[in-house]
Coordinates of N, CA, C and O in Angstrom, one line a residue:
M1 N -3.6 32.5 14.6 CA -2.4 31.7 14.2 C -2.5 31.5 12.7 O -3.5 31.2 12.2
T2 N -1.3 31.6 12.0 CA -1.3 31.4 10.6 C -0.4 30.3 10.2 O 0.6 30.0 10.9
E3 N -0.6 29.7 9.1 CA 0.3 28.7 8.5 C 1.3 29.3 7.7 O 1.2 30.5 7.4
P4 N 2.4 28.6 7.4 CA 3.5 29.2 6.6 C 3.1 29.9 5.3 O 3.6 30.8 4.9
A5 N 2.0 29.4 4.7 CA 1.5 30.0 3.4 C 0.8 31.3 3.7 O 0.3 31.9 2.7
G6 N 0.5 31.6 4.9 CA -0.2 32.8 5.2 C -1.6 32.7 5.4 O -2.4 33.6 5.7
R7 N -2.1 31.5 5.3 CA -3.6 31.2 5.5 C -3.8 31.0 7.0 O -3.0 30.4 7.7
S8 N -5.0 31.4 7.4 CA -5.3 31.2 8.8 C -5.8 29.8 9.0 O -6.2 29.1 8.0
C9 N -5.7 29.3 10.2 CA -6.0 27.9 10.5 C -7.5 27.6 10.2 O -7.9 26.5 10.0
S10 N -8.3 28.7 10.3 CA -9.8 28.5 10.1 C -10.1 28.4 8.6 O -11.3 28.1 8.3
T11 N -9.2 28.7 7.7 CA -9.5 28.6 6.3 C -9.6 27.2 5.9 O -8.7 26.4 6.2
P12 N -10.7 26.8 5.3 CA -10.9 25.4 4.9 C -9.9 25.0 3.8 O -9.5 25.8 3.0
V13 N -9.5 23.7 3.9 CA -8.6 23.1 2.9 C -9.3 22.9 1.6 O -10.5 22.5 1.7
E14 N -8.6 23.0 0.5 CA -9.3 22.8 -0.8 C -9.8 21.4 -0.9 O -9.2 20.5 -0.4
P15 N -10.9 21.2 -1.5 CA -11.5 19.8 -1.7 C -10.5 18.9 -2.4 O -9.7 19.4 -3.2
E16 N -10.6 17.6 -2.1 CA -9.6 16.7 -2.7 C -9.7 16.7 -4.2 O -8.7 16.6 -4.9
W17 N -10.9 16.8 -4.8 CA -11.1 16.8 -6.2 C -10.4 18.0 -6.9 O -9.8 17.9 -7.9
H18 N -10.4 19.1 -6.2 CA -9.7 20.3 -6.7 C -8.2 20.1 -6.7 O -7.5 20.4 -7.7
A19 N -7.7 19.5 -5.6 CA -6.2 19.2 -5.5 C -5.8 18.2 -6.6 O -4.8 18.3 -7.3
A20 N -6.7 17.1 -6.8 CA -6.4 16.1 -7.8 C -6.4 16.8 -9.2 O -5.6 16.5 -10.1
S21 N -7.3 17.7 -9.4 CA -7.4 18.4 -10.7 C -6.1 19.2 -11.0 O -5.6 19.3 -12.1
R22 N -5.7 19.9 -9.9 CA -4.5 20.7 -10.0 C -3.3 19.8 -10.4 O -2.4 20.2 -11.2
L23 N -3.2 18.6 -9.7 CA -2.0 17.7 -10.0 C -2.1 17.2 -11.4 O -1.0 17.1 -12.0
R24 N -3.3 16.9 -11.9 CA -3.4 16.5 -13.3 C -2.9 17.6 -14.2 O -2.3 17.3 -15.2
G25 N -3.3 18.8 -13.9 CA -2.9 19.9 -14.7 C -1.4 20.1 -14.7 O -0.8 20.4 -15.8
L26 N -0.8 20.0 -13.6 CA 0.7 20.1 -13.5 C 1.4 19.0 -14.2 O 2.4 19.2 -14.9
A27 N 0.8 17.8 -14.1 CA 1.4 16.6 -14.8 C 1.3 16.8 -16.3 O 2.2 16.4 -17.1
A28 N 0.2 17.4 -16.8 CA 0.0 17.6 -18.2 C 1.0 18.6 -18.7 O 1.5 18.6 -19.9
Q29 N 1.4 19.6 -17.9 CA 2.4 20.6 -18.3 C 3.8 20.1 -18.2 O 4.7 20.7 -18.9
S30 N 4.1 19.0 -17.5 CA 5.4 18.5 -17.3 C 5.9 17.8 -18.6 O 5.2 17.4 -19.5
V31 N 7.2 17.7 -18.7 CA 7.8 17.1 -19.9 C 7.6 15.6 -19.9 O 7.3 15.0 -20.9
A32 N 7.8 15.0 -18.7 CA 7.7 13.5 -18.6 C 6.2 13.2 -18.5 O 5.4 13.8 -17.8
Q33 N 5.8 12.1 -19.1 CA 4.5 11.6 -19.1 C 4.3 10.6 -17.9 O 5.1 9.7 -17.8
L34 N 3.4 10.9 -17.0 CA 3.2 10.0 -15.9 C 2.2 8.9 -16.3 O 1.3 9.2 -17.1
P35 N 2.3 7.7 -15.7 CA 1.3 6.7 -16.0 C 0.0 7.1 -15.4 O -0.1 7.8 -14.5
R36 N -1.1 6.5 -16.0 CA -2.4 6.8 -15.6 C -2.6 6.2 -14.2 O -2.3 5.0 -14.0
M37 N -3.0 7.0 -13.2 CA -3.1 6.5 -11.8 C -4.6 6.3 -11.5 O -5.4 7.0 -12.1
H38 N -4.8 5.3 -10.6 CA -6.2 5.1 -10.1 C -6.0 4.7 -8.7 O -5.0 4.3 -8.2
P39 N -7.1 4.8 -7.9 CA -7.0 4.6 -6.4 C -6.5 3.2 -6.1 O -5.8 3.1 -5.0
H40 N -6.8 2.2 -6.9 CA -6.3 0.9 -6.5 C -4.8 0.8 -6.5 O -4.2 0.0 -5.8
M41 N -4.1 1.6 -7.3 CA -2.7 1.6 -7.4 C -2.1 2.0 -6.0 O -1.1 1.5 -5.5
L42 N -2.8 3.0 -5.4 CA -2.3 3.4 -4.0 C -2.6 2.3 -3.0 O -1.7 2.0 -2.1
R43 N -3.7 1.6 -3.1 CA -4.0 0.5 -2.2 C -3.0 -0.6 -2.4 O -2.5 -1.2 -1.4
Y44 N -2.7 -0.9 -3.6 CA -1.8 -2.0 -4.0 C -0.4 -1.6 -3.4 O 0.3 -2.5 -2.8
T45 N 0.1 -0.4 -3.6 CA 1.4 0.0 -3.1 C 1.4 0.0 -1.6 O 2.4 -0.5 -1.0
F46 N 0.3 0.4 -0.9 CA 0.2 0.3 0.5 C 0.4 -1.1 1.0 O 1.2 -1.4 1.9
L47 N -0.3 -2.1 0.4 CA -0.2 -3.5 0.9 C 1.1 -4.1 0.5 O 1.7 -4.9 1.3
I48 N 1.7 -3.8 -0.7 CA 3.0 -4.4 -1.0 C 4.1 -3.9 -0.1 O 5.0 -4.6 0.3
T49 N 4.0 -2.6 0.2 CA 5.0 -2.0 1.2 C 4.9 -2.7 2.5 O 5.9 -2.9 3.2
M50 N 3.7 -3.0 3.0 CA 3.5 -3.7 4.2 C 4.1 -5.1 4.2 O 4.7 -5.5 5.1
L51 N 3.9 -5.7 3.1 CA 4.5 -7.1 2.9 C 6.0 -7.0 2.9 O 6.7 -7.8 3.6
D52 N 6.6 -6.0 2.3 CA 8.1 -5.8 2.3 C 8.6 -5.5 3.7 O 9.7 -5.8 4.0
A53 N 7.7 -4.9 4.5 CA 8.1 -4.5 5.9 C 7.9 -5.7 6.8 O 8.0 -5.5 8.0
V54 N 7.4 -6.8 6.3 CA 7.2 -8.1 7.1 C 6.1 -7.8 8.1 O 6.2 -8.2 9.3
V55 N 5.0 -7.2 7.7 CA 3.9 -7.0 8.6 C 3.0 -8.2 8.5 O 2.9 -8.9 7.5
D56 N 2.5 -8.6 9.7 CA 1.7 -9.8 9.8 C 0.5 -9.8 8.9 O -0.1 -8.7 8.7
L57 N 0.2 -10.9 8.2 CA -1.0 -10.9 7.3 C -2.3 -10.5 7.9 O -3.1 -9.9 7.3
R58 N -2.5 -10.9 9.2 CA -3.7 -10.5 9.9 C -3.8 -9.0 10.0 O -4.9 -8.4 9.8
D59 N -2.7 -8.4 10.4 CA -2.7 -6.9 10.5 C -2.9 -6.2 9.1 O -3.6 -5.2 9.1
M60 N -2.4 -6.8 8.1 CA -2.6 -6.3 6.7 C -4.1 -6.4 6.4 O -4.7 -5.5 5.8
R61 N -4.7 -7.6 6.7 CA -6.1 -7.8 6.4 C -7.0 -6.8 7.1 O -7.9 -6.2 6.5
I62 N -6.7 -6.5 8.3 CA -7.4 -5.5 9.1 C -7.2 -4.1 8.4 O -8.2 -3.4 8.3
A63 N -6.0 -3.7 8.1 CA -5.7 -2.4 7.5 C -6.4 -2.3 6.2 O -6.9 -1.2 5.8
A64 N -6.5 -3.3 5.4 CA -7.1 -3.3 4.1 C -8.6 -3.5 4.1 O -9.3 -3.3 3.1
R65 N -9.1 -3.8 5.3 CA -10.5 -4.0 5.5 C -11.1 -5.2 4.6 O -12.2 -5.1 4.1
H66 N -10.2 -6.2 4.5 CA -10.7 -7.4 3.8 C -11.4 -8.3 4.7 O -10.9 -8.6 5.8
A67 N -12.5 -8.9 4.3 CA -13.3 -9.8 5.2 C -12.6 -11.2 5.1 O -12.7 -11.9 6.1
D68 N -12.1 -11.5 4.0 CA -11.5 -12.9 3.8 C -10.0 -12.8 3.7 O -9.5 -12.0 2.9
P69 N -9.2 -13.5 4.5 CA -7.7 -13.5 4.4 C -7.2 -13.9 3.0 O -6.1 -13.4 2.6
R70 N -8.0 -14.7 2.3 CA -7.5 -15.1 0.9 C -7.4 -13.9 0.0 O -6.6 -13.8 -0.9
T71 N -8.2 -12.9 0.2 CA -8.2 -11.6 -0.6 C -6.8 -10.9 -0.4 O -6.2 -10.5 -1.3
T72 N -6.4 -10.9 0.9 CA -5.2 -10.2 1.2 C -4.0 -11.0 0.7 O -3.0 -10.5 0.3
M73 N -4.1 -12.3 0.8 CA -3.0 -13.2 0.3 C -2.7 -13.0 -1.2 O -1.6 -13.3 -1.6
R74 N -3.7 -12.6 -2.0 CA -3.4 -12.4 -3.4 C -2.4 -11.3 -3.6 O -1.7 -11.3 -4.7
Y75 N -2.2 -10.4 -2.7 CA -1.1 -9.4 -2.8 C 0.3 -9.9 -2.6 O 1.2 -9.2 -3.0
D76 N 0.4 -11.0 -2.0 CA 1.7 -11.6 -1.7 C 2.3 -12.2 -2.9 O 2.0 -13.4 -3.2
R77 N 3.2 -11.5 -3.6 CA 3.8 -12.0 -4.8 C 4.7 -13.2 -4.5 O 5.0 -14.0 -5.4
A78 N 5.3 -13.3 -3.3 CA 6.3 -14.3 -3.0 C 5.7 -15.5 -2.2 O 6.4 -16.2 -1.5
R79 N 4.4 -15.7 -2.2 CA 3.8 -16.7 -1.4 C 4.2 -18.1 -1.8 O 4.1 -19.0 -1.0
N80 N 4.7 -18.3 -3.0 CA 5.1 -19.6 -3.4 C 6.7 -19.7 -3.3 O 7.2 -20.7 -3.8
N81 N 7.3 -18.8 -2.7 CA 8.8 -18.8 -2.5 C 9.1 -19.8 -1.4 O 8.6 -19.6 -0.2
L82 N 9.9 -20.8 -1.6 CA 10.2 -21.8 -0.6 C 11.0 -21.3 0.5 O 10.9 -21.8 1.6
D83 N 11.8 -20.2 0.3 CA 12.5 -19.6 1.4 C 11.7 -19.1 2.5 O 12.1 -19.0 3.6
R84 N 10.4 -18.8 2.2 CA 9.5 -18.3 3.2 C 8.6 -19.4 3.8 O 7.8 -19.1 4.6
H85 N 8.7 -20.6 3.3 CA 7.9 -21.7 3.8 C 8.3 -22.0 5.2 O 9.5 -22.1 5.6
P86 N 7.3 -22.2 6.1 CA 7.6 -22.5 7.5 C 8.5 -23.7 7.7 O 9.4 -23.6 8.6
D87 N 8.4 -24.7 6.9 CA 9.3 -25.9 7.1 C 10.8 -25.5 6.8 O 11.7 -25.9 7.6
Y88 N 11.0 -24.7 5.8 CA 12.4 -24.2 5.5 C 12.9 -23.3 6.6 O 14.1 -23.3 7.0
I89 N 12.1 -22.4 7.1 CA 12.5 -21.5 8.2 C 12.9 -22.3 9.4 O 13.9 -22.1 10.1
L90 N 12.0 -23.3 9.8 CA 12.3 -24.2 10.9 C 13.6 -25.0 10.7 O 14.4 -25.1 11.6
A91 N 13.8 -25.5 9.5 CA 15.0 -26.3 9.2 C 16.3 -25.4 9.3 O 17.3 -25.8 9.9
A92 N 16.2 -24.2 8.9 CA 17.3 -23.2 9.0 C 17.6 -22.9 10.4 O 18.8 -22.8 10.8
Y93 N 16.6 -22.8 11.2 CA 16.7 -22.5 12.6 C 17.4 -23.6 13.3 O 18.3 -23.5 14.1
I94 N 17.0 -24.9 13.1 CA 17.6 -26.1 13.7 C 19.0 -26.2 13.2 O 19.9 -26.6 14.0
A95 N 19.3 -26.0 11.9 CA 20.6 -26.2 11.4 C 21.6 -25.1 12.0 O 22.8 -25.4 12.1
S96 N 21.1 -24.0 12.4 CA 22.0 -23.0 12.9 C 22.5 -23.3 14.3 O 23.4 -22.8 14.8
G97 N 21.8 -24.2 15.0 CA 22.2 -24.7 16.3 C 21.8 -23.8 17.4 O 22.3 -23.9 18.5
T98 N 20.9 -22.8 17.2 CA 20.5 -21.9 18.3 C 19.2 -22.3 18.8 O 18.4 -23.0 18.3

């Protein structure tokens, strides 16, 4: 069986470092300058996207492999937003009459 690129399935995939090196080379050749990337940016993006998708903090902590929930809470940019405070959510629920 072959893949679309014509490689057989038994052909090993290139090492990650080689792929990263090729991407850096392509970025250097491009007209637009890309910001310097590091692994923590991917981790940060992963956790912020989970927050935007309203994933439970406990599930985020497990996915990020944080031992302490306070570490995960540092990623929550809107933790001081009163609209998300449980008292305000409860008050809105009671005021809606449902």
